[in-house]
PDB file of C-alpha atoms and ligand atoms in Angstrom:
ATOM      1  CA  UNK A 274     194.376 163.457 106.190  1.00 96.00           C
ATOM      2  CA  UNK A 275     191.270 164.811 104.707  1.00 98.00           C
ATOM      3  CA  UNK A 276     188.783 166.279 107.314  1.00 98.00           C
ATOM      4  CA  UNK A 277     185.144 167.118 105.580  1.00 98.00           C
ATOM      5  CA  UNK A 278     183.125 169.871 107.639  1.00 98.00           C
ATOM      6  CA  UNK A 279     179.237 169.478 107.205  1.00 98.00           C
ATOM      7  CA  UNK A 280     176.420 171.899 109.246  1.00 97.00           C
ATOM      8  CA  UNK A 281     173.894 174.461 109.018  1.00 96.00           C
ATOM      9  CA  UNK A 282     175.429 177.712 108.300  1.00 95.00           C
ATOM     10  CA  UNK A 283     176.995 179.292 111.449  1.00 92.00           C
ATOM     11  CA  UNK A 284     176.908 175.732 113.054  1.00 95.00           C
ATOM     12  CA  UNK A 285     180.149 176.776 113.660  1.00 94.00           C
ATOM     13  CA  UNK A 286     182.556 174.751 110.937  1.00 96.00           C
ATOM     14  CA  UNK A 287     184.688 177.394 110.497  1.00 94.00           C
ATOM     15  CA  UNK A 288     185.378 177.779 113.964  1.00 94.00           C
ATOM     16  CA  UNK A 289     186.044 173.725 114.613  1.00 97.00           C
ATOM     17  CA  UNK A 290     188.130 173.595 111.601  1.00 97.00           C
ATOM     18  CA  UNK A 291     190.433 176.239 112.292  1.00 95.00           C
ATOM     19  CA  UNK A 292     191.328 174.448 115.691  1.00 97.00           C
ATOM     20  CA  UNK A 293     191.373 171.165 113.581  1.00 98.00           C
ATOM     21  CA  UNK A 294     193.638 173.344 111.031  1.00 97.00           C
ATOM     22  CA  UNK A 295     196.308 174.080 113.825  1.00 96.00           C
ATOM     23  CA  UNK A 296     196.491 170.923 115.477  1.00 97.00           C
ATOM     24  CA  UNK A 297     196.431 169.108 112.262  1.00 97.00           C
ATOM     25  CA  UNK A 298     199.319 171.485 110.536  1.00 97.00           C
ATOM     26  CA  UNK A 299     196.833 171.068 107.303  1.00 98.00           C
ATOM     27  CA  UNK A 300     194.479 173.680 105.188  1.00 98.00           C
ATOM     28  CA  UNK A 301     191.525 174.500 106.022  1.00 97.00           C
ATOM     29  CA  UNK A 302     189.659 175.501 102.529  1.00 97.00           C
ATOM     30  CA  UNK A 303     186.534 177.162 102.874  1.00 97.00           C
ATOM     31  CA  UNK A 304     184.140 177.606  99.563  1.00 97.00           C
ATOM     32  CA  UNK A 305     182.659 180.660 100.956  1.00 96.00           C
ATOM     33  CA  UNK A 306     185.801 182.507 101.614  1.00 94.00           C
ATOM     34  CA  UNK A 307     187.112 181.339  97.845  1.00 96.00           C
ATOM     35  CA  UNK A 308     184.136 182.792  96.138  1.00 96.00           C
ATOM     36  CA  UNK A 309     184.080 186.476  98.630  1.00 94.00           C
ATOM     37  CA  UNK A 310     188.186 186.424  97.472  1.00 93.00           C
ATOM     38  CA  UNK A 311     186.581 186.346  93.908  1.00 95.00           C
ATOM     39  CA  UNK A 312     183.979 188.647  94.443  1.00 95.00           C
ATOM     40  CA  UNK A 313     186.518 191.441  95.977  1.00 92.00           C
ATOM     41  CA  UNK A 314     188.767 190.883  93.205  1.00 94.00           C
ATOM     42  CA  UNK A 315     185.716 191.884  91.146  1.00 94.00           C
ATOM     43  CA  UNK A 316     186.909 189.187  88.460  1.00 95.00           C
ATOM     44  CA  UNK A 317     183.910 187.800  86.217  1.00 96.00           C
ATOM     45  CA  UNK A 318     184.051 184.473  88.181  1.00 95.00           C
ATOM     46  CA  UNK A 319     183.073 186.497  91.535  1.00 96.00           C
ATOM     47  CA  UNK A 320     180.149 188.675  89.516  1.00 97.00           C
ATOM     48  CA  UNK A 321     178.713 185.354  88.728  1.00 97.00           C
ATOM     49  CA  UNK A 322     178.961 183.474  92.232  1.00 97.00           C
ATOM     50  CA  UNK A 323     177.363 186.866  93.933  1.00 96.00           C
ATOM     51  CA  UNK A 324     174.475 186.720  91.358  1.00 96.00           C
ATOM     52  CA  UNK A 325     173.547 183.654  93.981  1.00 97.00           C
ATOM     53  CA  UNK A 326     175.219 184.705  97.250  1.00 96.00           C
ATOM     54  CA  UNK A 327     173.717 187.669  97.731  1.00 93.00           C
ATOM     55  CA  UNK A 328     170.066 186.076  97.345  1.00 93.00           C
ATOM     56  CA  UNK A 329     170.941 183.055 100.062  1.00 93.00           C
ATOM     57  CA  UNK A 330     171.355 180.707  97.122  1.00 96.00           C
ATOM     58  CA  UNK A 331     174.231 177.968  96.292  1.00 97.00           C
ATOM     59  CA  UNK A 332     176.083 178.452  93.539  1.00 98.00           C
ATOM     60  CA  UNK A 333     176.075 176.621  90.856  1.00 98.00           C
ATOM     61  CA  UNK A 334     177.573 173.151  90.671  1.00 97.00           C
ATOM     62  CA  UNK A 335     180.082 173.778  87.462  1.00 96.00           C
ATOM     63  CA  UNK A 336     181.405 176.774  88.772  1.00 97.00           C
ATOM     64  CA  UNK A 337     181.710 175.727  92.396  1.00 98.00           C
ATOM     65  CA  UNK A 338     183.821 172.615  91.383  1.00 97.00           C
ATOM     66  CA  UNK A 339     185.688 174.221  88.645  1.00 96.00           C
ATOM     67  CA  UNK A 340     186.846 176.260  91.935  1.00 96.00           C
ATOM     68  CA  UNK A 341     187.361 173.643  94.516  1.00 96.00           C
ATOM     69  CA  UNK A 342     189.531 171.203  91.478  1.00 94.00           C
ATOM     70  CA  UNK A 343     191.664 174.318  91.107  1.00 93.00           C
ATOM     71  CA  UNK A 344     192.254 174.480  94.605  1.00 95.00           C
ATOM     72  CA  UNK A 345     192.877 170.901  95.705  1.00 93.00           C
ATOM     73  CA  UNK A 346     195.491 170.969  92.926  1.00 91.00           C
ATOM     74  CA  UNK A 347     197.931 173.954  95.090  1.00 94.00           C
ATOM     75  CA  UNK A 348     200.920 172.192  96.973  1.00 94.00           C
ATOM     76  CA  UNK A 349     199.994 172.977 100.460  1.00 96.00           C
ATOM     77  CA  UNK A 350     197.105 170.211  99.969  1.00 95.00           C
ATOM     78  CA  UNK A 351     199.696 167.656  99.748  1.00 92.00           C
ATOM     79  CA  UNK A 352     199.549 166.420 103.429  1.00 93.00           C
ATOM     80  CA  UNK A 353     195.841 166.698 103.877  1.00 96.00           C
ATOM     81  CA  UNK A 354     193.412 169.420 103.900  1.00 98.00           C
ATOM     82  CA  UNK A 355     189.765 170.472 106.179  1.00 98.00           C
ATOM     83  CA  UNK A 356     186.671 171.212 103.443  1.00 98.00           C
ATOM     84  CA  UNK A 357     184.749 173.803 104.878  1.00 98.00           C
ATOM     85  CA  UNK A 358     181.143 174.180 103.204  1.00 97.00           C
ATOM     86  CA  UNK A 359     181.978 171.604  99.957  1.00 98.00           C
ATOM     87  CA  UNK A 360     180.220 169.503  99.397  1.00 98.00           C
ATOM     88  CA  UNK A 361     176.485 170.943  99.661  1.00 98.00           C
ATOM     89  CA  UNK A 362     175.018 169.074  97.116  1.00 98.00           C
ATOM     90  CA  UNK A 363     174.959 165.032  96.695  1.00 97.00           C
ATOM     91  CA  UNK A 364     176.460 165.436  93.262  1.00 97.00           C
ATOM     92  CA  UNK A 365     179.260 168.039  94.789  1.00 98.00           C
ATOM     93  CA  UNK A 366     179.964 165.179  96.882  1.00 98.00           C
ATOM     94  CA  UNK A 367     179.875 162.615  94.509  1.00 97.00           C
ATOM     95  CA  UNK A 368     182.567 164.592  92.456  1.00 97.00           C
ATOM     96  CA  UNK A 369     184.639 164.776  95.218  1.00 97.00           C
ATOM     97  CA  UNK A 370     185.026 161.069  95.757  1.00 96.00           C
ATOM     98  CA  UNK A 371     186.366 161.349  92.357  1.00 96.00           C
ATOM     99  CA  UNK A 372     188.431 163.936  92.761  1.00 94.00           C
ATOM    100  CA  UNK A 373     190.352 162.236  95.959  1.00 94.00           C
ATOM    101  CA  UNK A 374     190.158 158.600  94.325  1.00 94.00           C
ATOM    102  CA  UNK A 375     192.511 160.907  90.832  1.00 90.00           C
ATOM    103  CA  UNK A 376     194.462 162.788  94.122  1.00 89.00           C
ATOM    104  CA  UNK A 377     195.111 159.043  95.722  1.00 91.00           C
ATOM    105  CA  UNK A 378     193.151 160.605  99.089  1.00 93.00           C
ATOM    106  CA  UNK A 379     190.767 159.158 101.022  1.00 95.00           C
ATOM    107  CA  UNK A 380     188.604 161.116 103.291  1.00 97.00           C
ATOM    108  CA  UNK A 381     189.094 160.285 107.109  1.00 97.00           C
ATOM    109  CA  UNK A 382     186.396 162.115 109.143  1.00 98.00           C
ATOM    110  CA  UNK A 383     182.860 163.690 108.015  1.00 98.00           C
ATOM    111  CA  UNK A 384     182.511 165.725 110.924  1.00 98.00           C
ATOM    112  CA  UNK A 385     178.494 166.778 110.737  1.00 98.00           C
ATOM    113  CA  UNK A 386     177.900 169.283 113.136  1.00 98.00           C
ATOM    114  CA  UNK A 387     174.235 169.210 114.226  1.00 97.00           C
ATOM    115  CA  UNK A 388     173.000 172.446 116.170  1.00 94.00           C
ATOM    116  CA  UNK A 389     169.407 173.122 116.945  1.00 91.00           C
ATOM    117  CA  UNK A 390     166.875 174.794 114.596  1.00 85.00           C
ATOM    118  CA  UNK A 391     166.213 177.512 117.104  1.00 85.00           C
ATOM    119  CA  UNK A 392     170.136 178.194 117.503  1.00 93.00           C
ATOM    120  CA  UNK A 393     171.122 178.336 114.067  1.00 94.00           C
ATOM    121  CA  UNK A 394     169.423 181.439 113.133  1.00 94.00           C
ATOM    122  CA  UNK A 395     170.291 183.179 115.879  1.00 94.00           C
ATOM    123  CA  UNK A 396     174.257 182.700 115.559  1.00 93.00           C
ATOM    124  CA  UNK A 397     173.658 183.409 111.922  1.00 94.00           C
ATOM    125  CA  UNK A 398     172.548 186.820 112.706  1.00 95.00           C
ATOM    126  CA  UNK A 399     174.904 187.557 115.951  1.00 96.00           C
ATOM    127  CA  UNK A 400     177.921 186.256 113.593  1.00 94.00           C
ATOM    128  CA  UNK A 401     180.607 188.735 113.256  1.00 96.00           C
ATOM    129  CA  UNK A 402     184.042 188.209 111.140  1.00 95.00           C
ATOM    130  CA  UNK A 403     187.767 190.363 110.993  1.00 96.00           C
ATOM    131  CA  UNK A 404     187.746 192.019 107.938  1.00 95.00           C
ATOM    132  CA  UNK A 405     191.358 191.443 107.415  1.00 95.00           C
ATOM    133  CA  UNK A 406     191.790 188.314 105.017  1.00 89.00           C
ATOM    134  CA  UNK A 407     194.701 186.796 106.493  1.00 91.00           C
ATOM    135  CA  UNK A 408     192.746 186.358 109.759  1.00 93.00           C
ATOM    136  CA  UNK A 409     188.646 186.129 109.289  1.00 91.00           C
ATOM    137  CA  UNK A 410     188.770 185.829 113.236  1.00 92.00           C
ATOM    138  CA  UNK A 411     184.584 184.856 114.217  1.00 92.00           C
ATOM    139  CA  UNK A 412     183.026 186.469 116.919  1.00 94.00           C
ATOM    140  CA  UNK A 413     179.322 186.829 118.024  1.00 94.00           C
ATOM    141  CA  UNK A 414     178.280 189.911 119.147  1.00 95.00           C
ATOM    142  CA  UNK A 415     176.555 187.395 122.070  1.00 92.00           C
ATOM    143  CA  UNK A 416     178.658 184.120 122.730  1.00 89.00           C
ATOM    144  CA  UNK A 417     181.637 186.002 121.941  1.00 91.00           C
ATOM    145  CA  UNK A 418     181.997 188.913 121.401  1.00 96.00           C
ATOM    146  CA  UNK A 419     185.401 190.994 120.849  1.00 97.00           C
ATOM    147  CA  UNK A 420     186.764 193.271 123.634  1.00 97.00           C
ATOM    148  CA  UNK A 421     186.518 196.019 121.928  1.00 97.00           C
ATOM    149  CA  UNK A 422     183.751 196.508 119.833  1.00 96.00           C
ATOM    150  CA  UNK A 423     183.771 196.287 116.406  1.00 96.00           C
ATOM    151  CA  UNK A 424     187.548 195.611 116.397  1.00 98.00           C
ATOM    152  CA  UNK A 425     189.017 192.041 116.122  1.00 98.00           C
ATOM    153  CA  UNK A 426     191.241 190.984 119.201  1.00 97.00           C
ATOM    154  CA  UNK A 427     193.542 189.519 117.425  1.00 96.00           C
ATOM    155  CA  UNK A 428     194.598 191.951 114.751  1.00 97.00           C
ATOM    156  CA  UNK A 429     193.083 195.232 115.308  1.00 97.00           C
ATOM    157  CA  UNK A 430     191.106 195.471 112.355  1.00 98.00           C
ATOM    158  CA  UNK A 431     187.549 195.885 111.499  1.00 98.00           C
ATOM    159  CA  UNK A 432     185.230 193.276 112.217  1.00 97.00           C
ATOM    160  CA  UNK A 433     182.137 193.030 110.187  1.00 97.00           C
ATOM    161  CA  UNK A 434     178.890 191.433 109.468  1.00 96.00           C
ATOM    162  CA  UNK A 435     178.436 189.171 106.585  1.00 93.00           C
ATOM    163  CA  UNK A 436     175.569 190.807 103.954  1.00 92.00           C
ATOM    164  CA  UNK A 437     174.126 186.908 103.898  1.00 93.00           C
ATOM    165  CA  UNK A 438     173.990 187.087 107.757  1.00 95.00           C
ATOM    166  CA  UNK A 439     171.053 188.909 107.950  1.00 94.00           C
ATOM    167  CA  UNK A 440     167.822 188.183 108.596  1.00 93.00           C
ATOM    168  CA  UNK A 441     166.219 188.105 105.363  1.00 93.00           C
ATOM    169  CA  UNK A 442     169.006 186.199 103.638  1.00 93.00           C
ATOM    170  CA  UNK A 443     170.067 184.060 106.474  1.00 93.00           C
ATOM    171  CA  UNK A 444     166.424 182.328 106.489  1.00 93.00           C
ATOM    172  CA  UNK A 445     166.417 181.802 102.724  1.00 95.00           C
ATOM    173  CA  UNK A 446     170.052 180.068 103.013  1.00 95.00           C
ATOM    174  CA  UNK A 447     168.387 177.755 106.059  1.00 95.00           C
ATOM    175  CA  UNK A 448     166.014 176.676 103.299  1.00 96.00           C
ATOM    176  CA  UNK A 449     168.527 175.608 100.856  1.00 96.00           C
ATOM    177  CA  UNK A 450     170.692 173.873 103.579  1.00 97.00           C
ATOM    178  CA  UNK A 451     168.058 171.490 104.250  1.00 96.00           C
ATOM    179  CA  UNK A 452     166.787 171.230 101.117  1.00 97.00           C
ATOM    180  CA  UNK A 453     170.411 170.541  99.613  1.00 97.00           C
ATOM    181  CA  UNK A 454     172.786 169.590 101.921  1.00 97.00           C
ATOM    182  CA  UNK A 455     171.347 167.779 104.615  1.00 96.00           C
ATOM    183  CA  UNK A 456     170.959 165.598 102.234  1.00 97.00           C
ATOM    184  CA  UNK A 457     174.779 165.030 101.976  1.00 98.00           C
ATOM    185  CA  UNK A 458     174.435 163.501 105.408  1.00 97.00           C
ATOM    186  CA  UNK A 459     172.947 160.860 104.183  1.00 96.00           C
ATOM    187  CA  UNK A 460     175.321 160.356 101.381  1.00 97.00           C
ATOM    188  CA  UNK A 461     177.900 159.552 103.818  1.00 97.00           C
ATOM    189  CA  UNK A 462     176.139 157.360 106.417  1.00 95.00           C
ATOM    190  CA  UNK A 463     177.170 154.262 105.108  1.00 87.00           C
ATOM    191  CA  UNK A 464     180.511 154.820 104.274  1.00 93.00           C
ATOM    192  CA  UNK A 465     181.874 154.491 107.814  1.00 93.00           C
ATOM    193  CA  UNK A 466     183.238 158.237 108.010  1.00 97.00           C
ATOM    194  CA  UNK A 467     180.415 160.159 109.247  1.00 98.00           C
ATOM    195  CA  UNK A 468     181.372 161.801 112.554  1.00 98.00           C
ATOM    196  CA  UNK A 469     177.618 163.432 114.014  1.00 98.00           C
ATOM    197  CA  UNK A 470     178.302 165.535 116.842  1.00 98.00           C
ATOM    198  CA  UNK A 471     176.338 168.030 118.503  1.00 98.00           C
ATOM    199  CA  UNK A 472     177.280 171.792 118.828  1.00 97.00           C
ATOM    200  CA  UNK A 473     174.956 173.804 120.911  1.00 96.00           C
ATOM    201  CA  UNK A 474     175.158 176.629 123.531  1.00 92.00           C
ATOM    202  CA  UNK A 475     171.931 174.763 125.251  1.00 92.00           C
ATOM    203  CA  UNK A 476     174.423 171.877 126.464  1.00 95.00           C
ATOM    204  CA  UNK A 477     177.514 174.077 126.623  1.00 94.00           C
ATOM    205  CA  UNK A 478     178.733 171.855 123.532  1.00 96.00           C
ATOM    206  CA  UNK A 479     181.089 174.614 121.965  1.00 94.00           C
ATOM    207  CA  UNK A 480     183.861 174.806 119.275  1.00 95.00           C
ATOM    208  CA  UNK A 481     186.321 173.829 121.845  1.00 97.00           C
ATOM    209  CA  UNK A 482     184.614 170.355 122.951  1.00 98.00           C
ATOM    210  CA  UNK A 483     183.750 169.446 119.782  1.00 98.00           C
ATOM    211  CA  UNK A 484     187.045 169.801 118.423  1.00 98.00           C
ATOM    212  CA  UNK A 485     188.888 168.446 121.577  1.00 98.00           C
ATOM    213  CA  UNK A 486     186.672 164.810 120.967  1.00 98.00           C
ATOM    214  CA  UNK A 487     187.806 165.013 116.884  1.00 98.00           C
ATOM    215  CA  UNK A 488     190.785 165.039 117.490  1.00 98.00           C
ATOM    216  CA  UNK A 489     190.935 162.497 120.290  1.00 97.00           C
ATOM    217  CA  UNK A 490     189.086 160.037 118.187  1.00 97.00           C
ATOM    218  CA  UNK A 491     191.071 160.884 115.068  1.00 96.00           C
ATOM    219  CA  UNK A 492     194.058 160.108 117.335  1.00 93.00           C
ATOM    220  CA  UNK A 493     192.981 156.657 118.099  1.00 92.00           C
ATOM    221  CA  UNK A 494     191.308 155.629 115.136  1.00 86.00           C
TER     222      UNK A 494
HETATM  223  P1  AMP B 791     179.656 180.021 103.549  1.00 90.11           P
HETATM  224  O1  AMP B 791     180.743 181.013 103.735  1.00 90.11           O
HETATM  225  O2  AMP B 791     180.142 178.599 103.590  1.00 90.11           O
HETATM  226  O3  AMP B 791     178.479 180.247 104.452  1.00 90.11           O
HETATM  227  O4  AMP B 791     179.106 180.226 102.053  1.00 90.11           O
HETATM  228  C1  AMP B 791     178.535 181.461 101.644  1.00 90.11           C
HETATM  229  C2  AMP B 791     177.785 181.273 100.339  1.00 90.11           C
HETATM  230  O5  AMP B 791     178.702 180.832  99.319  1.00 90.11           O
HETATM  231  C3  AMP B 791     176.696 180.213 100.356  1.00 90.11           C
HETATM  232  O6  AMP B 791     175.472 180.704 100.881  1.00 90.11           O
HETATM  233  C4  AMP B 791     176.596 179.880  98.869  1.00 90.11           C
HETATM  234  O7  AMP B 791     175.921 180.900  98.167  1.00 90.11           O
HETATM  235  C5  AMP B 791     178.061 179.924  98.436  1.00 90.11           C
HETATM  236  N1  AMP B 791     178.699 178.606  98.590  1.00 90.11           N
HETATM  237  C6  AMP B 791     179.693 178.259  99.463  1.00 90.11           C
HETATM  238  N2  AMP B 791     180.043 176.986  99.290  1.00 90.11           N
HETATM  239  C7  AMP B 791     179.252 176.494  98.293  1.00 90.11           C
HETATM  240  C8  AMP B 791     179.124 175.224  97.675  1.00 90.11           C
HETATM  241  N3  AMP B 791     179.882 174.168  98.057  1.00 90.11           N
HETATM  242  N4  AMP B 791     178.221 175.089  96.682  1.00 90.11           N
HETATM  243  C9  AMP B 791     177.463 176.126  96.286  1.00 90.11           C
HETATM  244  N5  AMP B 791     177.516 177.352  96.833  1.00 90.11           N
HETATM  245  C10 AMP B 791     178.389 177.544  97.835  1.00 90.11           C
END
């Protein structure tokens, strides 16, 4: 099964795809999280992808796939995977039909999650993550929020606030998502996988819901 996750930043595809990841019993990959491993390894690759991060920008095409091809070729892909964040561009996408049509995969689902302007930059900013790799638990400090402050429920460890969360970055990255990715939408409208769902506090349309209808449709499809 292969389970793309398109949205806004902080539209909440981590959060669906981790449900979709346990029910599933399949990967969920996230670009972001494979460039900050980079970055904290302070390998060359990771100076390079920060040259963009840290100014709210996407990262270039070459690297970013060189990445993502390394990573669809690791065994635990096998049975299906969840993209989270790749594709963002129309090319990224086009090289990843590519990609599944060498791997013999087709994708399933393009789940786009659509949130509302005035709730994306919000979450941005109230978005909180465990520091602790082998869980990246998200919180808000708002929606919700850990019981102890500062401390992730589920481990004990740190939780902390993304540099590219704030303000300043978060609006530039807005700019590129529209400017880049929601273009992607698109891409996929005809091709009989795109999933559009909304995601939004307003209608108390949360993670849970919008995973709970995936996977009931996936189910009967
Ligand atoms: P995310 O964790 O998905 O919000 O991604 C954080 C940052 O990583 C983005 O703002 C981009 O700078 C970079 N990034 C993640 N995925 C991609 C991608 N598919 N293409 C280009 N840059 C990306």
């Amino acid at each position: 099964m292969v389970i793309i996750m398109l949205g806004a930043p902080a539209s909440g595809k981590g959060s669906v795809a981790e449900i979709l990841s346990r029910e599933f019993h399949i990967p969920a990959i996230s670009s972001g999280d494979i460039f900050r491993k980079y970055i904290s390894n302070g390998s060359e690759i990771g100076k390079r992808a920060n040259e963009y991060m840290t100014q709210g920008m996407l990262v270039p095409d070459d690297l970013t796939v060189q990445l993502i091809t390394s990573r669809l070729k690791e065994d635990d892909v096998k049975e299906g995977l969840i993209l989270d964040g790749f594709p963002r561009t129309v090319n990224q996408a086009k090289v990843l039909d590519d990609m599944l049509v060498k791997e013999k995969k087709k994708i399933d689902i393009v789940i786009n999650l659509e949130t509302p302007e005035e709730e994306i930059l919000e979450r941005i900013t109230t978005r909180r993550i465990c520091s602790n790799s082998d869980c990246k638990t998200i919180y808000n400090t708002v929606l919700h929020p850990p019981k102890v402050e500062g401390i992730c429920d589920k481990c004990g460890s740190p939780i902390y606030q993304r540099d590219d969360d704030k303000l300043e970055k978060a609006k530039k990255r807005l700019e590129v998502y529209y400017k880049e990715t929601a273009p992607v939408v698109d891409y996929y409208k005809n091709t009989g996988v795109l999933y559009s769902t909304v995601l939004s506090q307003s209608i108390n349309r949360m993670k849970d819901e919008v995973a709970k209808d995936v996977i009931e449709y996936l189910k009967n499809k």
